[in-house]
Structures are given as structure tokens and as C-alpha cells.
Tab-separated table of C-alpha atoms in Angstrom:
chain	number	residue	atom	x	y	z
C	1	MET	CA	204.640	0.393	118.044
C	2	ARG	CA	207.964	2.028	118.160
C	3	VAL	CA	208.819	5.529	118.851
C	4	VAL	CA	211.406	6.331	116.101
C	5	ALA	CA	211.917	10.027	117.298
C	6	ASP	CA	210.569	13.017	119.193
C	7	ILE	CA	211.203	15.840	116.863
C	8	PRO	CA	211.431	19.388	118.597
C	9	HIS	CA	209.329	22.093	117.534
C	10	PRO	CA	208.447	25.361	119.625
C	11	GLN	CA	204.742	25.186	118.785
C	12	ILE	CA	203.776	21.528	118.533
C	13	LYS	CA	204.698	18.003	119.782
C	14	ILE	CA	205.950	15.858	116.929
C	15	THR	CA	206.383	12.127	117.203
C	16	LEU	CA	207.553	9.825	114.499
C	17	LEU	CA	206.455	6.266	115.012
C	18	ALA	CA	206.936	3.021	113.263
C	19	TRP	CA	204.237	0.340	112.970
C	20	ASN	CA	203.042	-2.547	110.980
C	21	GLY	CA	205.155	-1.491	107.970
C	22	LYS	CA	204.227	2.318	108.270
C	23	TYR	CA	205.556	5.357	109.629
C	24	LEU	CA	203.087	7.414	111.710
C	25	ILE	CA	203.628	10.996	111.821
C	26	LYS	CA	201.857	12.285	115.067
C	27	LEU	CA	201.469	15.879	115.667
C	28	GLU	CA	199.779	17.436	118.809
C	29	LYS	CA	198.845	20.780	119.929
C	30	GLY	CA	196.780	21.206	123.064
C	31	ASP	CA	193.680	19.083	122.970
C	32	PHE	CA	193.901	18.267	119.169
C	33	GLU	CA	196.076	16.059	117.132
C	34	GLN	CA	196.821	14.906	113.640
C	35	THR	CA	198.396	11.726	112.422
C	36	TYR	CA	199.751	10.831	108.991
C	37	LYS	CA	200.400	7.262	107.857
C	38	ILE	CA	203.168	6.686	105.431
C	39	SER	CA	204.319	3.425	104.017
C	40	GLU	CA	207.724	2.495	104.773
C	41	MET	CA	208.181	1.680	101.000
C	42	ASP	CA	207.359	5.337	100.330
C	43	VAL	CA	210.229	6.823	101.896
C	44	MET	CA	213.896	6.132	102.515
C	45	GLY	CA	214.079	5.026	106.129
C	46	ASP	CA	213.763	7.179	109.256
C	47	ALA	CA	215.690	9.873	107.574
C	48	GLY	CA	213.293	9.959	104.593
C	49	ALA	CA	210.264	10.086	106.862
C	50	LYS	CA	211.702	12.928	108.796
C	51	GLU	CA	212.375	14.899	105.597
C	52	LEU	CA	208.687	15.196	105.073
C	53	LEU	CA	208.386	17.552	107.898
C	54	ASP	CA	209.564	20.565	106.084
C	55	GLU	CA	208.497	24.198	106.765
C	56	ASP	CA	205.568	23.960	104.315
C	57	PHE	CA	204.119	20.884	105.798
C	58	ILE	CA	204.306	22.216	109.339
C	59	GLU	CA	203.022	25.602	108.383
C	60	ALA	CA	199.881	23.834	106.674
C	61	ALA	CA	199.426	21.583	109.826
C	62	LEU	CA	199.491	24.781	112.178
C	63	ASN	CA	196.824	26.291	110.075
C	64	ARG	CA	194.787	22.898	110.049
C	65	PHE	CA	195.042	23.031	114.065
C	66	SER	CA	193.666	26.507	114.061
C	67	ASP	CA	190.705	25.397	111.733
C	68	MET	CA	190.132	22.399	114.093
C	69	ARG	CA	189.980	24.773	117.065
C	70	ASP	CA	187.547	27.155	115.374
C	71	ALA	CA	185.292	24.273	114.294
C	72	PHE	CA	185.144	22.780	117.700
C	73	VAL	CA	184.610	26.095	119.325
C	74	SER	CA	181.773	26.719	116.845
C	75	SER	CA	180.274	23.445	117.529
C	76	ILE	CA	180.291	24.129	121.328
C	77	ARG	CA	178.808	27.439	121.041
C	78	ARG	CA	175.902	26.039	118.830
C	79	ASN	CA	175.085	23.185	121.040
C	80	SER	CA	175.562	24.864	124.575
């Protein structure tokens, strides 16, 4: 697995990786992570993969992190 880029963002850690004919977009916030796999054939190189990380995508991912945290906290409360 090759790290293509660490993409700066003030709220989350974004890493673009290449592995086995795919790009992996790894987003991390605290204890949670989201990974998206894209075939190298579906984008135009490293730059094409980076273009997917537009404002709307990042906003949706941040909302998903909130949902993940809420679901996890709810599970802990139910099962403690």
C-alpha cells in the first residue's frame, strides 16, 4: 500500500492511498474512520482521486462521523 497524499483539513485527517488497482480515501476523526475504495480506472490519476474530495463530500462525511458517534454512544448507554 502506497500513501499518495496526506490532504490537510482542519477537522479530519484525510489520507489518499493506492493499493491493488484502487485508490483508498481514508478519513479519520477521533476513534472513527471511513474508507472509500475507487478503481484507478474510474478517475484520472492521483489528481482525479483528490478532486472527489469536494466540499459536499467532506460535509457529508462529517455528518456521517456525527451519526457514527451518536450510534456508538447510544449503544454504550444501552449496554452498560
